[in-house]
Coordinates of C-alpha atoms in Angstrom, one line a residue:
M17 CA 42.3 -29.7 -86.0
T18 CA 43.0 -33.3 -85.8
V19 CA 45.9 -35.1 -86.0
P20 CA 46.3 -37.0 -89.0
M21 CA 45.6 -41.1 -88.9
A22 CA 49.1 -41.5 -91.2
I23 CA 50.9 -40.2 -87.8
P24 CA 49.9 -42.8 -85.3
V25 CA 50.8 -45.7 -88.6
V26 CA 54.0 -44.0 -89.8
V27 CA 55.1 -44.3 -86.0
A28 CA 54.6 -47.9 -85.1
L29 CA 56.0 -48.7 -88.8
T30 CA 58.9 -47.3 -87.7
L31 CA 59.4 -48.9 -84.4
L32 CA 58.9 -52.2 -86.0
L33 CA 61.8 -51.6 -88.5
S34 CA 64.0 -50.2 -86.2
A35 CA 63.7 -53.3 -84.4
C36 CA 64.8 -55.4 -87.4
V37 CA 68.3 -53.4 -87.3
N38 CA 71.0 -55.4 -86.0
L39 CA 74.4 -53.3 -86.0
P40 CA 77.8 -54.9 -85.8
E41 CA 80.1 -54.5 -83.2
R42 CA 83.9 -55.4 -82.7
G43 CA 86.0 -56.3 -80.1
E44 CA 89.1 -55.1 -78.4
P45 CA 92.3 -56.4 -80.7
K46 CA 93.5 -59.7 -79.5
V47 CA 97.2 -58.8 -77.8
A48 CA 99.2 -61.2 -75.5
V49 CA 99.5 -58.4 -72.8
P50 CA 102.7 -59.5 -70.5
E51 CA 102.2 -59.4 -66.9
T52 CA 105.4 -58.1 -66.4
W53 CA 108.4 -56.6 -67.6
E54 CA 111.4 -59.0 -69.3
G55 CA 114.8 -57.4 -68.1
A56 CA 113.1 -55.7 -65.1
P57 CA 115.7 -55.9 -61.9
E58 CA 114.1 -57.9 -59.6
G59 CA 114.4 -54.4 -57.3
A60 CA 112.1 -52.8 -59.0
I61 CA 108.8 -51.3 -57.6
A62 CA 105.7 -51.0 -59.6
T63 CA 103.8 -48.4 -59.5
T64 CA 99.5 -48.1 -59.6
G65 CA 98.3 -46.2 -62.4
S66 CA 96.0 -44.7 -60.2
S67 CA 99.4 -43.1 -58.5
A68 CA 100.9 -42.3 -61.3
T69 CA 98.0 -40.4 -62.6
E70 CA 99.2 -37.7 -60.1
L71 CA 102.8 -38.0 -60.2
A72 CA 105.1 -35.4 -61.6
W73 CA 108.2 -37.5 -62.7
W74 CA 110.5 -35.0 -63.6
E75 CA 110.7 -34.2 -59.7
S76 CA 112.1 -37.3 -59.4
F77 CA 114.9 -35.4 -60.8
N78 CA 115.2 -33.3 -57.8
D79 CA 116.3 -30.7 -60.0
P80 CA 115.4 -26.9 -59.5
A81 CA 115.9 -25.6 -62.5
L82 CA 114.1 -28.7 -64.4
T83 CA 111.0 -28.2 -62.8
Q84 CA 110.7 -25.0 -63.3
L85 CA 111.6 -25.2 -67.2
I86 CA 108.4 -27.6 -67.3
E87 CA 106.1 -25.7 -65.3
L88 CA 106.8 -22.4 -67.8
A89 CA 106.5 -24.5 -70.8
Q90 CA 103.3 -26.1 -69.4
Q91 CA 101.9 -22.5 -69.4
R92 CA 103.6 -21.0 -72.4
N93 CA 104.0 -23.5 -75.3
L94 CA 102.2 -23.1 -78.5
D95 CA 101.9 -26.3 -79.5
L96 CA 99.6 -26.9 -76.1
Q97 CA 97.5 -24.2 -76.4
V98 CA 97.0 -24.6 -79.8
A99 CA 95.3 -28.8 -78.8
D100 CA 93.2 -26.2 -75.9
A101 CA 91.3 -24.3 -79.1
R102 CA 90.6 -27.8 -80.7
I103 CA 89.4 -29.1 -77.4
R104 CA 86.9 -26.1 -76.7
E105 CA 86.0 -26.5 -81.0
V106 CA 85.3 -30.1 -80.4
R107 CA 83.3 -29.9 -77.2
A108 CA 81.4 -27.0 -79.4
L109 CA 80.5 -29.7 -81.6
Q110 CA 79.9 -32.2 -79.6
R111 CA 77.1 -30.2 -77.7
A112 CA 75.8 -29.1 -81.3
A113 CA 75.7 -33.1 -82.1
N114 CA 73.6 -33.3 -78.6
A115 CA 71.3 -30.5 -79.3
S116 CA 70.1 -32.3 -82.8
L117 CA 68.7 -34.9 -80.3
F118 CA 66.1 -32.6 -79.1
P119 CA 63.0 -30.6 -80.9
S120 CA 64.0 -27.0 -82.0
L121 CA 61.9 -24.1 -81.2
S122 CA 61.5 -21.4 -83.3
A123 CA 59.6 -17.8 -83.0
T124 CA 57.5 -17.3 -86.9
G125 CA 56.2 -14.2 -87.9
G126 CA 54.3 -12.9 -91.3
F127 CA 52.3 -10.1 -92.9
T128 CA 50.6 -11.2 -96.3
R129 CA 48.7 -8.3 -98.4
Q130 CA 47.2 -9.7 -101.1
R131 CA 44.8 -8.2 -103.9
S132 CA 42.8 -10.8 -106.1
I133 CA 40.7 -9.1 -108.6
S134 CA 37.7 -10.6 -110.6
G135 CA 35.7 -9.5 -113.6
S136 CA 36.3 -8.4 -117.5
I137 CA 40.2 -8.5 -118.1
D138 CA 39.4 -4.5 -119.2
N139 CA 39.0 -3.4 -115.2
I140 CA 42.2 -4.8 -114.1
G141 CA 44.1 -1.6 -113.5
A142 CA 41.6 0.9 -114.2
E143 CA 42.0 3.9 -112.1
P144 CA 39.3 4.2 -109.0
A145 CA 36.5 7.0 -109.5
T146 CA 36.5 8.3 -106.2
A147 CA 38.6 8.6 -103.5
G148 CA 37.1 5.6 -101.5
G149 CA 39.8 3.6 -103.2
V150 CA 38.6 0.1 -101.8
A151 CA 35.1 0.7 -102.6
N152 CA 35.4 1.0 -106.2
L153 CA 38.1 -1.3 -106.1
A154 CA 35.3 -3.7 -104.6
N155 CA 33.0 -2.6 -107.3
N156 CA 35.5 -3.6 -110.2
G157 CA 35.7 -6.8 -108.8
A158 CA 39.1 -6.2 -107.0
V159 CA 39.4 -7.1 -102.9
I160 CA 42.4 -6.5 -100.9
R161 CA 43.1 -8.9 -97.8
N162 CA 45.6 -8.3 -94.9
L163 CA 46.8 -11.3 -92.9
G164 CA 48.9 -11.2 -90.1
Q165 CA 50.5 -14.0 -88.1
V166 CA 52.8 -14.8 -85.3
G167 CA 53.3 -17.9 -83.5
L168 CA 55.3 -20.6 -82.2
E169 CA 57.1 -23.2 -84.5
V170 CA 57.9 -26.6 -82.9
S171 CA 60.2 -29.4 -85.2
W172 CA 61.6 -32.4 -84.4
E173 CA 63.5 -35.8 -85.9
A174 CA 62.1 -38.6 -83.8
D175 CA 65.7 -40.6 -84.2
V176 CA 63.8 -43.5 -84.6
F177 CA 67.0 -45.8 -85.8
G178 CA 69.5 -43.7 -84.2
R179 CA 71.3 -42.2 -86.8
L180 CA 71.8 -39.1 -84.5
R181 CA 72.5 -41.1 -81.6
S182 CA 75.5 -42.6 -83.2
Q183 CA 76.5 -38.9 -84.3
A184 CA 76.3 -38.0 -80.7
R185 CA 78.2 -40.6 -80.1
A186 CA 80.8 -40.4 -82.8
A187 CA 81.4 -36.1 -81.0
Q188 CA 81.7 -37.2 -77.8
A189 CA 84.4 -39.7 -78.6
D190 CA 86.0 -37.3 -80.4
V191 CA 86.5 -35.3 -77.5
G192 CA 87.9 -37.9 -75.7
V193 CA 90.4 -38.1 -78.7
V194 CA 91.3 -34.9 -79.1
Q195 CA 92.0 -34.2 -74.9
A196 CA 94.2 -37.3 -75.6
D197 CA 96.4 -35.9 -78.6
R198 CA 96.4 -33.2 -76.1
D199 CA 98.1 -35.2 -72.9
A200 CA 100.0 -36.4 -75.7
A201 CA 101.2 -33.7 -77.2
R202 CA 101.9 -32.6 -73.3
L203 CA 103.8 -35.4 -72.8
T204 CA 106.3 -35.1 -75.5
L205 CA 106.5 -31.3 -74.8
L206 CA 107.9 -32.4 -71.2
A207 CA 110.2 -35.3 -72.7
E208 CA 111.7 -32.8 -75.4
V209 CA 112.1 -30.2 -72.4
A210 CA 113.9 -32.7 -70.0
R211 CA 116.1 -34.0 -72.9
N212 CA 117.1 -30.2 -73.8
Y213 CA 118.3 -29.8 -70.4
V214 CA 119.7 -33.1 -70.2
E215 CA 121.9 -31.9 -73.3
Y216 CA 122.5 -28.1 -71.6
R217 CA 123.8 -29.7 -69.0
L218 CA 126.4 -32.4 -70.3
Y219 CA 127.8 -29.5 -72.6
Q220 CA 128.2 -27.6 -69.3
V221 CA 130.0 -30.5 -67.9
Q222 CA 132.3 -31.1 -70.8
T223 CA 132.9 -27.2 -70.8
G224 CA 133.8 -27.6 -67.5
L225 CA 136.2 -31.2 -67.6
A226 CA 138.2 -29.3 -70.6
Q227 CA 138.7 -26.4 -68.8
Q228 CA 139.7 -28.7 -65.7
T229 CA 142.0 -30.6 -68.3
A230 CA 143.3 -28.0 -70.1
T231 CA 144.6 -26.4 -66.3
A232 CA 146.3 -29.4 -65.8
Q233 CA 148.2 -29.5 -69.0
E234 CA 149.5 -26.6 -68.3
R235 CA 150.5 -26.8 -65.2
T236 CA 153.1 -30.2 -67.0
A237 CA 154.2 -27.7 -69.8
R238 CA 155.3 -25.3 -67.6
I239 CA 157.0 -28.2 -65.8
S240 CA 158.3 -29.6 -69.5
R241 CA 159.5 -26.0 -70.4
L242 CA 161.5 -25.5 -66.9
R243 CA 162.8 -28.8 -67.6
F244 CA 164.3 -28.1 -70.7
E245 CA 165.6 -24.9 -70.0
Q246 CA 167.3 -26.9 -66.9
G247 CA 168.4 -29.3 -70.0
L248 CA 167.1 -32.1 -68.3
A249 CA 164.5 -32.8 -71.1
S250 CA 163.9 -32.3 -75.0
R251 CA 162.4 -29.6 -77.1
L252 CA 160.2 -32.1 -78.2
D253 CA 158.6 -32.5 -74.7
V254 CA 157.8 -28.8 -74.8
E255 CA 155.8 -28.7 -78.3
R256 CA 154.6 -32.3 -77.4
S257 CA 152.9 -30.5 -74.1
I258 CA 151.9 -27.3 -76.3
A259 CA 149.9 -29.1 -78.2
E260 CA 148.1 -32.0 -76.1
L261 CA 147.4 -28.4 -74.6
S262 CA 146.0 -26.8 -78.0
V263 CA 143.7 -30.1 -78.7
T264 CA 142.4 -30.1 -75.6
R265 CA 141.4 -25.9 -75.4
S266 CA 139.7 -26.5 -79.1
Q267 CA 136.7 -28.6 -77.1
L268 CA 135.7 -25.4 -75.5
P269 CA 134.4 -23.5 -78.5
A270 CA 132.8 -26.9 -79.7
A271 CA 131.0 -27.9 -76.4
R272 CA 129.7 -23.9 -75.6
E273 CA 128.1 -24.0 -79.4
L274 CA 126.3 -27.1 -78.5
A275 CA 125.1 -25.6 -75.4
E276 CA 124.0 -22.9 -76.8
S277 CA 122.1 -24.5 -79.0
A278 CA 120.3 -26.9 -76.7
R279 CA 119.3 -23.2 -74.9
Y280 CA 117.6 -22.0 -77.8
R281 CA 115.8 -25.2 -78.4
L282 CA 114.6 -24.7 -75.2
S283 CA 113.8 -21.1 -75.5
L284 CA 111.1 -22.0 -78.0
L285 CA 109.8 -24.8 -76.2
L286 CA 109.2 -22.1 -73.5
A287 CA 108.4 -19.5 -75.9
S288 CA 110.5 -17.6 -74.4
T289 CA 113.8 -15.5 -75.0
P290 CA 117.5 -16.6 -74.5
D291 CA 118.6 -14.1 -71.9
E292 CA 115.4 -14.7 -69.7
L293 CA 116.4 -18.6 -70.0
S294 CA 119.9 -17.9 -68.7
E295 CA 118.9 -16.9 -65.5
L296 CA 116.2 -19.7 -65.2
L297 CA 119.3 -22.0 -65.7
Q298 CA 121.0 -20.7 -63.0
T299 CA 118.1 -21.1 -60.1
G300 CA 119.1 -24.0 -58.1
L301 CA 121.7 -24.6 -60.3
P302 CA 123.1 -28.7 -59.5
V303 CA 126.8 -28.8 -58.5
Q304 CA 129.7 -30.6 -56.7
E305 CA 132.4 -30.3 -54.4
N306 CA 135.2 -32.5 -56.2
P307 CA 137.6 -33.8 -53.9
P308 CA 141.2 -32.6 -54.9
Q309 CA 142.9 -35.4 -56.1
Q310 CA 146.7 -35.9 -55.8
G311 CA 148.3 -33.2 -57.6
S312 CA 145.3 -31.4 -59.0
I313 CA 143.0 -28.3 -57.9
Q314 CA 139.4 -28.6 -56.3
Q315 CA 137.2 -26.9 -58.1
R316 CA 133.6 -27.0 -58.4
T317 CA 131.4 -28.4 -61.7
V318 CA 127.7 -28.9 -63.0
T319 CA 126.4 -32.3 -62.3
L320 CA 124.1 -34.0 -64.4
P321 CA 120.2 -34.4 -63.6
S322 CA 119.6 -38.3 -62.5
S323 CA 116.8 -40.7 -61.3
D324 CA 115.9 -43.7 -61.2
P325 CA 112.5 -45.0 -63.1
L326 CA 112.4 -48.8 -61.8
T327 CA 111.0 -47.4 -58.6
L328 CA 108.1 -46.0 -60.3
L329 CA 107.6 -49.0 -62.8
L330 CA 103.9 -49.4 -64.2
S331 CA 102.5 -53.0 -65.3
P332 CA 101.9 -53.4 -68.9
N333 CA 98.1 -53.4 -68.4
D334 CA 98.6 -50.0 -66.7
I335 CA 100.4 -48.5 -69.1
L336 CA 98.3 -49.3 -72.1
A337 CA 95.2 -47.9 -69.8
L338 CA 97.6 -44.6 -69.1
R339 CA 99.5 -44.0 -72.3
P340 CA 97.2 -41.1 -74.3
D341 CA 97.9 -42.6 -78.1
V342 CA 96.6 -46.2 -76.8
R343 CA 93.4 -44.1 -75.5
A344 CA 92.9 -41.7 -78.3
A345 CA 93.2 -45.0 -80.9
R346 CA 90.3 -46.6 -79.0
L347 CA 88.6 -43.9 -78.8
R348 CA 88.9 -43.1 -82.7
L349 CA 87.8 -46.7 -83.1
I350 CA 84.8 -46.1 -81.0
S351 CA 84.6 -43.0 -82.9
S352 CA 84.1 -44.9 -86.5
T353 CA 82.2 -47.4 -85.3
A354 CA 79.8 -45.0 -84.2
L355 CA 79.4 -43.4 -88.0
R356 CA 79.9 -46.6 -89.8
D357 CA 76.2 -46.8 -87.4
A358 CA 75.2 -43.9 -88.2
S359 CA 75.8 -44.2 -92.0
E360 CA 74.1 -48.0 -91.5
A361 CA 71.1 -45.9 -90.1
L362 CA 70.6 -43.8 -93.7
Q363 CA 69.2 -46.9 -95.2
Y364 CA 65.8 -46.7 -92.8
P365 CA 62.9 -43.7 -93.1
T366 CA 63.2 -40.5 -91.1
L367 CA 60.5 -39.7 -89.2
T368 CA 60.1 -35.5 -88.3
I369 CA 56.8 -34.3 -86.8
T370 CA 56.1 -30.5 -86.5
G371 CA 53.7 -28.4 -85.0
L372 CA 52.5 -24.6 -84.8
L373 CA 50.4 -22.3 -82.2
G374 CA 49.8 -19.2 -82.9
L375 CA 47.6 -16.1 -83.3
Q376 CA 46.1 -14.9 -86.5
N377 CA 44.5 -11.5 -87.5
R378 CA 43.1 -9.6 -90.6
D379 CA 44.6 -6.2 -88.4
L380 CA 47.8 -6.3 -87.1
D381 CA 46.9 -3.7 -84.1
E382 CA 44.7 -6.3 -82.7
L383 CA 46.9 -9.4 -83.6
L384 CA 47.8 -9.8 -80.3
S385 CA 44.2 -8.7 -78.4
A386 CA 41.8 -10.6 -80.8
G387 CA 43.6 -12.0 -83.0
S388 CA 42.1 -16.0 -83.4
R389 CA 44.3 -18.9 -81.7
V390 CA 45.5 -21.4 -84.4
W391 CA 47.5 -24.9 -84.6
S392 CA 49.0 -27.6 -86.6
I393 CA 50.5 -30.7 -86.0
G394 CA 51.8 -32.8 -88.5
G395 CA 54.3 -35.5 -89.4
G396 CA 56.5 -36.3 -92.5
V397 CA 58.4 -39.5 -93.3
A398 CA 60.9 -39.7 -96.2
A399 CA 62.2 -43.1 -97.2
P400 CA 65.5 -43.7 -99.8
L401 CA 63.7 -45.5 -103.0
L402 CA 66.7 -45.2 -105.5
D403 CA 70.3 -43.7 -105.1
F404 CA 72.0 -45.7 -107.2
G405 CA 74.2 -47.0 -104.9
R406 CA 75.2 -43.9 -102.6
I407 CA 73.9 -44.5 -99.2
R408 CA 75.7 -48.2 -99.7
A409 CA 79.0 -47.0 -100.6
N410 CA 79.0 -44.3 -97.9
I411 CA 78.3 -47.0 -95.8
D412 CA 81.0 -49.5 -97.4
A413 CA 83.7 -46.1 -96.8
A414 CA 82.5 -46.2 -93.2
D415 CA 83.5 -50.5 -93.4
A416 CA 86.7 -49.2 -94.3
R417 CA 87.4 -46.5 -91.9
Q418 CA 86.5 -48.6 -88.7
E419 CA 88.9 -51.5 -90.2
Q420 CA 91.8 -49.1 -90.5
A421 CA 90.8 -47.8 -87.1
F422 CA 91.1 -51.5 -85.5
L423 CA 94.1 -52.4 -87.2
Q424 CA 95.4 -49.0 -85.9
Y425 CA 94.5 -49.5 -82.5
E426 CA 95.8 -53.2 -82.4
R427 CA 99.3 -51.4 -83.8
T428 CA 99.2 -48.8 -80.9
I429 CA 99.1 -51.5 -78.5
R430 CA 102.4 -53.2 -79.8
D431 CA 104.0 -49.9 -80.2
A432 CA 103.2 -49.0 -76.9
L433 CA 104.4 -52.5 -75.5
R434 CA 107.6 -52.8 -77.5
D435 CA 108.2 -49.1 -77.1
T436 CA 108.0 -49.7 -72.9
Q437 CA 110.0 -52.7 -72.9
T438 CA 112.6 -51.6 -75.0
A439 CA 112.9 -47.9 -73.1
I440 CA 113.8 -50.5 -69.7
V441 CA 116.2 -52.7 -71.4
L442 CA 118.2 -49.6 -72.9
Y443 CA 118.1 -47.8 -69.3
T444 CA 119.1 -50.9 -67.9
Q445 CA 122.0 -51.6 -70.4
G446 CA 122.5 -47.9 -69.9
V447 CA 123.0 -47.6 -66.1
L448 CA 125.8 -51.1 -66.5
R449 CA 127.6 -48.9 -69.0
Q450 CA 128.0 -45.8 -67.0
Q451 CA 129.0 -47.8 -64.0
E452 CA 131.9 -49.8 -66.3
L453 CA 133.2 -45.8 -67.3
A454 CA 132.6 -44.8 -64.2
R455 CA 135.7 -47.1 -63.0
A456 CA 138.0 -46.5 -66.0
R457 CA 137.0 -42.4 -65.1
D458 CA 138.5 -42.7 -61.5
A459 CA 141.1 -45.5 -62.6
S460 CA 142.3 -42.5 -65.5
S461 CA 142.3 -39.8 -62.8
K462 CA 144.6 -42.5 -60.5
A463 CA 146.7 -42.8 -63.1
T464 CA 147.3 -39.3 -64.6
A465 CA 147.9 -38.3 -60.8
L466 CA 150.8 -40.8 -60.2
A467 CA 152.0 -40.0 -64.0
R468 CA 152.2 -36.3 -62.9
L469 CA 154.5 -37.0 -60.1
Q470 CA 156.8 -39.8 -61.1
Y471 CA 157.3 -37.2 -63.8
Q472 CA 158.1 -34.4 -61.3
E473 CA 160.4 -37.0 -59.5
G474 CA 162.7 -38.2 -62.7
T475 CA 161.1 -41.4 -63.6
L476 CA 158.6 -41.5 -66.1
S477 CA 158.7 -39.5 -69.6
L478 CA 156.5 -36.7 -70.3
L479 CA 155.0 -38.7 -73.4
D480 CA 153.8 -40.9 -70.6
V481 CA 152.4 -38.4 -68.9
L482 CA 150.9 -36.7 -71.7
I483 CA 149.6 -40.5 -72.9
A484 CA 147.5 -40.8 -68.9
E485 CA 146.5 -37.1 -69.5
R486 CA 144.5 -38.2 -72.3
A487 CA 142.8 -41.2 -71.4
S488 CA 142.2 -40.0 -68.2
Y489 CA 140.3 -37.1 -70.4
D490 CA 138.8 -39.3 -72.9
A491 CA 137.1 -41.6 -70.0
Q492 CA 136.0 -38.8 -68.4
L493 CA 134.2 -37.1 -71.8
A494 CA 132.9 -41.2 -71.8
W495 CA 131.5 -41.5 -68.8
S496 CA 129.4 -37.4 -69.2
Q497 CA 127.8 -38.8 -72.2
A498 CA 127.1 -42.3 -70.8
A499 CA 125.6 -40.2 -67.6
A500 CA 123.5 -38.3 -70.1
N501 CA 122.4 -40.8 -72.2
V502 CA 120.8 -43.0 -69.4
A503 CA 119.3 -39.6 -68.3
T504 CA 117.4 -39.2 -71.5
R505 CA 116.8 -42.8 -71.6
T506 CA 114.8 -42.4 -67.9
V507 CA 113.2 -39.2 -69.9
A508 CA 112.4 -41.8 -72.8
L509 CA 111.0 -44.2 -70.0
Y510 CA 109.4 -41.8 -68.1
Q511 CA 107.6 -41.1 -71.8
A512 CA 106.7 -44.8 -73.2
M513 CA 105.3 -45.4 -69.6
G514 CA 103.0 -42.4 -70.5
V515 CA 102.6 -41.1 -67.1
V516 CA 100.8 -37.6 -67.6
P517 CA 99.7 -36.4 -64.6
S518 CA 96.3 -35.4 -64.1
K519 CA 96.8 -31.7 -62.9
Q520 CA 99.2 -29.3 -64.2
T521 CA 101.8 -28.2 -61.9
A522 CA 101.7 -24.3 -61.1
S523 CA 105.0 -22.1 -60.9

């Protein structure tokens, strides 16, 4: 059997047509990327993008409990497990798309038993006259033939116009998209764990402040009661001191319920239980020894985690290269462009080449040993002629999707620059506010100590003492809230920079 002469002609024609195909490509969005960040302190140390990929930024807080929480979250979080399964799915689809570029080989086999009858129609269905049915069937004009065949069949679509290659490029880009989406989900998870942990510590700090203030106010109330019993103070002073003490104590349930809410949110993020989390939160509990102020007692209180993200500040170009959402947007543009190319290629002919190599024999028992060899090769071309605009409509839809992906890519770049610049400003201004409130806290604490001393000496009224105590308590609450805001803004800046370590830490 010879190869049909039409096949070389078809191949030559399709190659000639493929040389005329010129598919448009888009460039990068025209976005002005600044060289430095506005408002960043002069002492900020820039980190290169390559070193940032190895950075576990949560370790800069020097908080063992936070580090352990984040490590467990990366191992247990259900959203990350869903993202991992999605990656495995898309990788399998990529392998399938790549496999379509190569020939497919399949084993074939078959058996045919055929009866043909010739002669008068009156002979059809007549019973055989003798036991030798085959001979009588032959005499009546009926012939039975058996035919067995086994072989290997090859089929291959020659990707002349790049449709299959474009689909493979889109599948490869889709793998990168889901990996970037997984990194974005991981970064969001780390930030959520850190924020909820900061909130939990904040409410613990506020609980300690309320307890400490209530202890001091109890001492003031006892002094006012003693002075009332001695005739040195009025009943009004006693009731005022009791009222202030009750107001302070009322803050304890509110702080505790907020702390419990933060703990429950952490348990959800870690796919854990509140009881297990309670033990974990005691790991490396950060505490500080409060120096005793005049007229106060020494206590140990929980401190808030803190870090300086400006020592790890990245340049705008590094951030655009690292942020998962920017990477995902760019890969979506690549995927939509490749799918657009595949839609364009549907306008042109497709060339399919098939081949068969096998054995054929009338006797199944002798098929493999004495069967005659058969082979065939062929090719076919299919070209669209009339589809009432279906292919053109699909191309227009692919153009629109490509345009959407391009605009979304540009929007994502601008959002990344805005998010980081805003996070830097919020962090630096939050630090300034925290510093001022720290001065107010220290001054109020000293004023309260002096007021209590002068009240004991009888040179100051109880009302001035209560006002001083309330001002000191409010200043400490404001400072703790400001410190927590700085910590959460630090986390927001790390998240805006898109720093996701390339390797997960293990517990």
